């Protein structure tokens, strides 16, 4: 930072220096300073889509979602072929639970850059939030076909795809999906235990015991228990699980978002 600051003092009109310093500040968590630097770049180069992307990302970190959206919109206007901008705006829509808009932006990002396989994973969960199970299944297959089952997220993608098939009432198709991948190569023990529970091969007490005292695992286990209670036509018991997750689970966790989506959907019934 010191060296960059000195270079700015010598050439105060250099956008790159402000951008680099702003990115460093953002990584450190010094978001006010990062915002000041990225705002300076916008002032120096108001026709640069990247400058709006960087500032929008900082606004997003600060949870100033309205300002972030305005910057991403401007960036997309300036450079409608930037996959990064549509990816980030999709992430923002996901953060604000505007899931249909998130899907639209991620689809555009994939059109511009088909190598962004992580977007299939994000779409998979978003389709689950929307209860759009057929498209969730398709997204799971796309992700797994690209990544296989050795990727850190692959176990969760396989579980989510299986859950989507259970929601459609087609467990046989779920088993067919599982047969297409070598599950023994899945990293991590807990994702395998989740899958065993979803398949009915691990009972609820044993499943909760497998979560131990890890709050993240407990939250995930309760969410999947809630899902299976819903499929067993026990909505009141399912709500209890989802409400526990909403009260105690970390809000940035995927299963937390799933519990919120299910609880909201049940309130509308």
Tab-separated table of C-alpha atoms in Angstrom:
chain	number	residue	atom	x	y	z
A	1	UNK	CA	0.000	0.000	0.000
A	2	UNK	CA	2.812	2.408	0.856
A	3	UNK	CA	4.475	1.967	-2.541
A	4	UNK	CA	1.170	2.389	-4.382
A	5	UNK	CA	0.352	5.502	-2.370
A	6	UNK	CA	3.681	7.006	-3.312
A	7	UNK	CA	3.031	6.265	-6.988
A	8	UNK	CA	-0.359	7.991	-6.682
A	9	UNK	CA	1.318	11.051	-5.198
A	10	UNK	CA	3.606	11.187	-8.234
A	11	UNK	CA	0.862	10.471	-10.802
A	12	UNK	CA	-2.526	11.195	-9.201
A	13	UNK	CA	-4.414	10.518	-12.435
A	14	UNK	CA	-3.386	6.849	-12.736
A	15	UNK	CA	-6.528	4.733	-12.485
A	16	UNK	CA	-4.627	1.465	-12.131
A	17	UNK	CA	-2.945	2.583	-8.917
A	18	UNK	CA	-6.236	3.482	-7.268
A	19	UNK	CA	-7.737	0.207	-8.462
A	20	UNK	CA	-4.863	-1.855	-7.081
A	21	UNK	CA	-4.896	-0.052	-3.749
A	22	UNK	CA	-8.676	-0.341	-3.540
A	23	UNK	CA	-8.489	-4.092	-4.161
A	24	UNK	CA	-5.900	-4.467	-1.412
A	25	UNK	CA	-8.043	-2.479	0.995
A	26	UNK	CA	-11.056	-4.643	0.097
A	27	UNK	CA	-9.124	-7.869	0.756
A	28	UNK	CA	-8.081	-6.461	4.137
A	29	UNK	CA	-11.647	-5.556	4.994
A	30	UNK	CA	-10.938	-1.810	4.906
A	31	UNK	CA	-14.065	-1.251	2.856
A	32	UNK	CA	-14.451	2.491	3.417
A	33	UNK	CA	-10.948	3.059	2.047
A	34	UNK	CA	-11.597	0.616	-0.810
A	35	UNK	CA	-14.781	2.446	-1.703
A	36	UNK	CA	-12.964	5.788	-1.774
A	37	UNK	CA	-10.347	4.447	-4.184
A	38	UNK	CA	-12.844	2.768	-6.497
A	39	UNK	CA	-14.987	5.917	-6.484
A	40	UNK	CA	-11.914	7.897	-7.546
A	41	UNK	CA	-11.476	5.547	-10.500
A	42	UNK	CA	-15.111	6.054	-11.507
A	43	UNK	CA	-14.511	9.811	-11.426
A	44	UNK	CA	-11.318	9.524	-13.485
A	45	UNK	CA	-12.715	7.043	-16.009
A	46	UNK	CA	-16.541	7.110	-16.008
A	47	UNK	CA	-16.706	5.056	-19.201
A	48	UNK	CA	-14.866	2.083	-17.733
A	49	UNK	CA	-17.166	-0.845	-16.982
A	50	UNK	CA	-14.504	-2.369	-14.743
A	51	UNK	CA	-14.456	0.691	-12.493
A	52	UNK	CA	-18.191	0.277	-11.844
A	53	UNK	CA	-17.726	-3.468	-11.361
A	54	UNK	CA	-15.055	-2.893	-8.705
A	55	UNK	CA	-17.018	-0.253	-6.860
A	56	UNK	CA	-20.202	-2.311	-7.095
A	57	UNK	CA	-18.353	-5.246	-5.573
A	58	UNK	CA	-17.262	-3.065	-2.659
A	59	UNK	CA	-20.795	-1.775	-2.142
A	60	UNK	CA	-21.936	-5.397	-2.160
A	61	UNK	CA	-19.416	-6.308	0.556
A	62	UNK	CA	-20.747	-3.378	2.576
A	63	UNK	CA	-24.313	-4.694	2.070
A	64	UNK	CA	-25.234	-1.444	0.318
A	65	UNK	CA	-27.217	-3.414	-2.212
A	66	UNK	CA	-29.030	-0.542	-3.905
A	67	UNK	CA	-25.778	1.239	-4.706
A	68	UNK	CA	-24.178	-2.034	-5.806
A	69	UNK	CA	-27.028	-2.742	-8.219
A	70	UNK	CA	-26.784	0.741	-9.724
A	71	UNK	CA	-23.060	0.213	-10.389
A	72	UNK	CA	-23.535	-3.258	-11.874
A	73	UNK	CA	-26.330	-1.954	-14.087
A	74	UNK	CA	-24.058	0.824	-15.326
A	75	UNK	CA	-21.224	-1.631	-15.898
A	76	UNK	CA	-23.508	-3.907	-17.928
A	77	UNK	CA	-24.614	-0.912	-19.985
A	78	UNK	CA	-21.009	0.037	-20.718
A	79	UNK	CA	-19.861	-3.507	-21.453
A	80	UNK	CA	-22.747	-5.892	-22.235
A	81	UNK	CA	-20.260	-8.659	-23.053
A	82	UNK	CA	-18.610	-8.798	-19.620
A	83	UNK	CA	-19.305	-12.160	-17.999
A	84	UNK	CA	-17.824	-10.822	-14.753
A	85	UNK	CA	-20.444	-8.110	-14.471
A	86	UNK	CA	-23.380	-10.450	-15.080
A	87	UNK	CA	-21.873	-12.964	-12.659
A	88	UNK	CA	-21.524	-10.336	-9.932
A	89	UNK	CA	-24.968	-8.881	-10.531
A	90	UNK	CA	-26.375	-12.406	-10.329
A	91	UNK	CA	-24.586	-12.864	-7.007
A	92	UNK	CA	-26.112	-9.620	-5.778
A	93	UNK	CA	-29.597	-10.723	-6.797
A	94	UNK	CA	-28.987	-13.993	-4.967
A	95	UNK	CA	-27.895	-12.073	-1.856
A	96	UNK	CA	-31.151	-10.109	-1.919
A	97	UNK	CA	-33.123	-13.284	-2.673
A	98	UNK	CA	-34.204	-12.088	-6.105
A	99	UNK	CA	-33.497	-15.576	-7.346
A	100	UNK	CA	-35.195	-15.432	-10.742
A	101	UNK	CA	-33.122	-12.355	-11.631
A	102	UNK	CA	-30.002	-14.140	-10.377
A	103	UNK	CA	-30.686	-17.048	-12.747
A	104	UNK	CA	-31.143	-14.661	-15.679
A	105	UNK	CA	-27.795	-12.968	-15.036
A	106	UNK	CA	-25.917	-16.222	-14.469
A	107	UNK	CA	-27.357	-17.595	-17.702
A	108	UNK	CA	-26.049	-14.526	-19.515
A	109	UNK	CA	-22.629	-14.956	-17.876
A	110	UNK	CA	-22.561	-18.590	-19.050
A	111	UNK	CA	-23.470	-17.535	-22.586
A	112	UNK	CA	-20.512	-15.161	-22.563
A	113	UNK	CA	-18.143	-17.570	-20.813
A	114	UNK	CA	-19.264	-21.239	-20.828
A	115	UNK	CA	-16.212	-22.253	-18.760
A	116	UNK	CA	-17.793	-20.836	-15.575
A	117	UNK	CA	-18.934	-24.228	-14.332
A	118	UNK	CA	-19.407	-22.905	-10.781
A	119	UNK	CA	-22.485	-21.076	-12.032
A	120	UNK	CA	-24.222	-24.407	-12.673
A	121	UNK	CA	-23.698	-25.149	-8.979
A	122	UNK	CA	-25.146	-21.799	-7.940
A	123	UNK	CA	-28.077	-22.275	-10.315
A	124	UNK	CA	-28.720	-25.748	-8.905
A	125	UNK	CA	-29.307	-24.450	-5.392
A	126	UNK	CA	-31.231	-21.426	-6.605
A	127	UNK	CA	-33.621	-23.687	-8.511
A	128	UNK	CA	-34.107	-25.657	-5.283
A	129	UNK	CA	-34.933	-22.419	-3.476
A	130	UNK	CA	-37.495	-21.705	-6.204
A	131	UNK	CA	-38.862	-25.275	-6.017
A	132	UNK	CA	-38.042	-25.613	-9.721
A	133	UNK	CA	-36.896	-29.186	-9.392
A	134	UNK	CA	-36.610	-30.178	-13.045
A	135	UNK	CA	-34.180	-27.357	-13.735
A	136	UNK	CA	-32.341	-28.128	-10.488
A	137	UNK	CA	-31.781	-31.670	-11.719
A	138	UNK	CA	-30.489	-30.415	-15.069
A	139	UNK	CA	-28.086	-27.990	-13.360
A	140	UNK	CA	-26.794	-30.751	-11.072
A	141	UNK	CA	-26.038	-32.983	-14.053
A	142	UNK	CA	-24.280	-30.179	-15.906
A	143	UNK	CA	-22.074	-29.425	-12.909
A	144	UNK	CA	-21.260	-33.069	-12.214
A	145	UNK	CA	-20.566	-33.810	-15.878
A	146	UNK	CA	-17.954	-31.048	-15.879
A	147	UNK	CA	-16.465	-31.534	-12.416
A	148	UNK	CA	-17.087	-35.197	-11.679
A	149	UNK	CA	-17.349	-36.191	-8.017
A	150	UNK	CA	-13.851	-35.305	-6.843
A	151	UNK	CA	-14.481	-31.573	-6.589
A	152	UNK	CA	-15.164	-30.188	-3.085
A	153	UNK	CA	-18.680	-29.170	-4.105
A	154	UNK	CA	-19.502	-32.339	-6.018
A	155	UNK	CA	-20.930	-34.235	-3.072
A	156	UNK	CA	-23.299	-31.406	-2.298
A	157	UNK	CA	-24.276	-31.109	-5.969
A	158	UNK	CA	-25.081	-34.822	-6.079
A	159	UNK	CA	-27.102	-34.568	-2.862
A	160	UNK	CA	-29.020	-31.553	-4.165
A	161	UNK	CA	-29.789	-33.289	-7.447
A	162	UNK	CA	-30.989	-36.367	-5.578
A	163	UNK	CA	-33.180	-34.204	-3.329
A	164	UNK	CA	-34.707	-32.519	-6.383
A	165	UNK	CA	-35.573	-35.935	-7.810
A	166	UNK	CA	-37.136	-36.971	-4.488
A	167	UNK	CA	-39.268	-33.842	-4.613
A	168	UNK	CA	-40.597	-34.929	-8.010
A	169	UNK	CA	-41.565	-38.268	-6.470
A	170	UNK	CA	-39.061	-40.203	-8.524
A	171	UNK	CA	-36.609	-41.909	-6.176
A	172	UNK	CA	-35.872	-44.502	-8.848
A	173	UNK	CA	-34.492	-41.744	-11.082
A	174	UNK	CA	-32.527	-40.536	-8.076
A	175	UNK	CA	-30.874	-43.918	-7.708
A	176	UNK	CA	-30.147	-43.900	-11.438
A	177	UNK	CA	-28.461	-40.516	-11.023
A	178	UNK	CA	-26.298	-41.876	-8.209
A	179	UNK	CA	-25.288	-44.898	-10.285
A	180	UNK	CA	-23.723	-42.600	-12.885
A	181	UNK	CA	-21.040	-41.366	-10.496
A	182	UNK	CA	-18.442	-43.049	-8.290
A	183	UNK	CA	-19.626	-41.807	-4.905
A	184	UNK	CA	-16.637	-43.309	-3.121
A	185	UNK	CA	-14.509	-40.576	-4.682
A	186	UNK	CA	-16.606	-37.831	-3.082
A	187	UNK	CA	-14.482	-35.734	-0.711
A	188	UNK	CA	-15.599	-35.430	2.908
A	189	UNK	CA	-17.557	-37.747	5.185
A	190	UNK	CA	-20.576	-35.604	6.022
A	191	UNK	CA	-21.870	-35.183	2.434
A	192	UNK	CA	-21.948	-38.981	2.177
A	193	UNK	CA	-23.891	-39.180	5.448
A	194	UNK	CA	-26.384	-36.614	4.121
A	195	UNK	CA	-26.884	-38.775	1.045
A	196	UNK	CA	-27.379	-41.888	3.171
A	197	UNK	CA	-30.059	-40.049	5.136
A	198	UNK	CA	-31.823	-38.854	1.988
A	199	UNK	CA	-31.802	-42.427	0.675
A	200	UNK	CA	-33.397	-43.706	3.894
A	201	UNK	CA	-30.299	-45.663	4.889
A	202	UNK	CA	-29.464	-43.543	7.934
A	203	UNK	CA	-32.086	-42.844	10.596
A	204	UNK	CA	-32.698	-39.371	11.995
A	205	UNK	CA	-31.019	-39.960	15.411
A	206	UNK	CA	-27.898	-41.386	13.777
A	207	UNK	CA	-27.876	-38.538	11.274
A	208	UNK	CA	-27.996	-35.918	14.029
A	209	UNK	CA	-25.271	-37.809	15.903
A	210	UNK	CA	-23.117	-37.664	12.756
A	211	UNK	CA	-23.372	-33.864	12.844
A	212	UNK	CA	-21.772	-33.878	16.305
A	213	UNK	CA	-21.417	-30.456	17.916
A	214	UNK	CA	-20.560	-28.678	14.651
A	215	UNK	CA	-23.206	-25.955	14.304
A	216	UNK	CA	-22.870	-25.822	10.510
A	217	UNK	CA	-23.466	-29.566	10.225
A	218	UNK	CA	-26.323	-29.462	12.731
A	219	UNK	CA	-27.957	-26.687	10.720
A	220	UNK	CA	-27.528	-28.663	7.487
A	221	UNK	CA	-28.853	-31.861	9.089
A	222	UNK	CA	-31.960	-30.124	10.409
A	223	UNK	CA	-32.631	-28.636	6.973
A	224	UNK	CA	-32.481	-32.043	5.286
A	225	UNK	CA	-34.586	-33.565	8.063
A	226	UNK	CA	-37.135	-30.836	7.386
A	227	UNK	CA	-37.070	-31.663	3.679
A	228	UNK	CA	-37.723	-35.344	4.337
A	229	UNK	CA	-40.519	-34.520	6.794
A	230	UNK	CA	-42.150	-32.434	4.062
A	231	UNK	CA	-41.913	-35.357	1.658
A	232	UNK	CA	-43.490	-37.550	4.346
A	233	UNK	CA	-46.428	-35.126	4.574
A	234	UNK	CA	-45.474	-33.886	8.051
A	235	UNK	CA	-45.427	-30.112	7.482
A	236	UNK	CA	-45.718	-29.083	11.142
A	237	UNK	CA	-42.670	-31.132	12.119
A	238	UNK	CA	-40.815	-29.810	9.067
A	239	UNK	CA	-41.538	-26.211	10.059
A	240	UNK	CA	-39.990	-26.837	13.475
A	241	UNK	CA	-36.753	-27.901	11.813
A	242	UNK	CA	-36.702	-24.954	9.400
A	243	UNK	CA	-37.468	-22.460	12.165
A	244	UNK	CA	-34.597	-23.829	14.255
A	245	UNK	CA	-32.261	-23.342	11.298
A	246	UNK	CA	-33.515	-19.799	10.677
A	247	UNK	CA	-33.007	-18.926	14.341
A	248	UNK	CA	-29.611	-20.582	14.840
A	249	UNK	CA	-27.965	-21.202	11.484
A	250	UNK	CA	-25.355	-18.962	9.844
A	251	UNK	CA	-27.146	-16.803	7.285
A	252	UNK	CA	-24.506	-17.252	4.593
A	253	UNK	CA	-24.940	-21.045	4.514
A	254	UNK	CA	-26.705	-22.646	1.569
A	255	UNK	CA	-28.937	-24.798	3.780
A	256	UNK	CA	-29.963	-21.708	5.733
A	257	UNK	CA	-31.214	-20.166	2.484
A	258	UNK	CA	-33.006	-23.423	1.653
A	259	UNK	CA	-34.729	-23.447	5.055
A	260	UNK	CA	-35.823	-19.825	4.596
A	261	UNK	CA	-37.200	-20.598	1.134
A	262	UNK	CA	-39.149	-23.613	2.413
A	263	UNK	CA	-40.542	-21.714	5.415
A	264	UNK	CA	-41.634	-18.831	3.180
A	265	UNK	CA	-43.256	-21.211	0.722
A	266	UNK	CA	-45.176	-22.959	3.499
A	267	UNK	CA	-46.510	-19.653	4.831
A	268	UNK	CA	-48.032	-18.963	1.427
A	269	UNK	CA	-49.927	-22.246	1.289
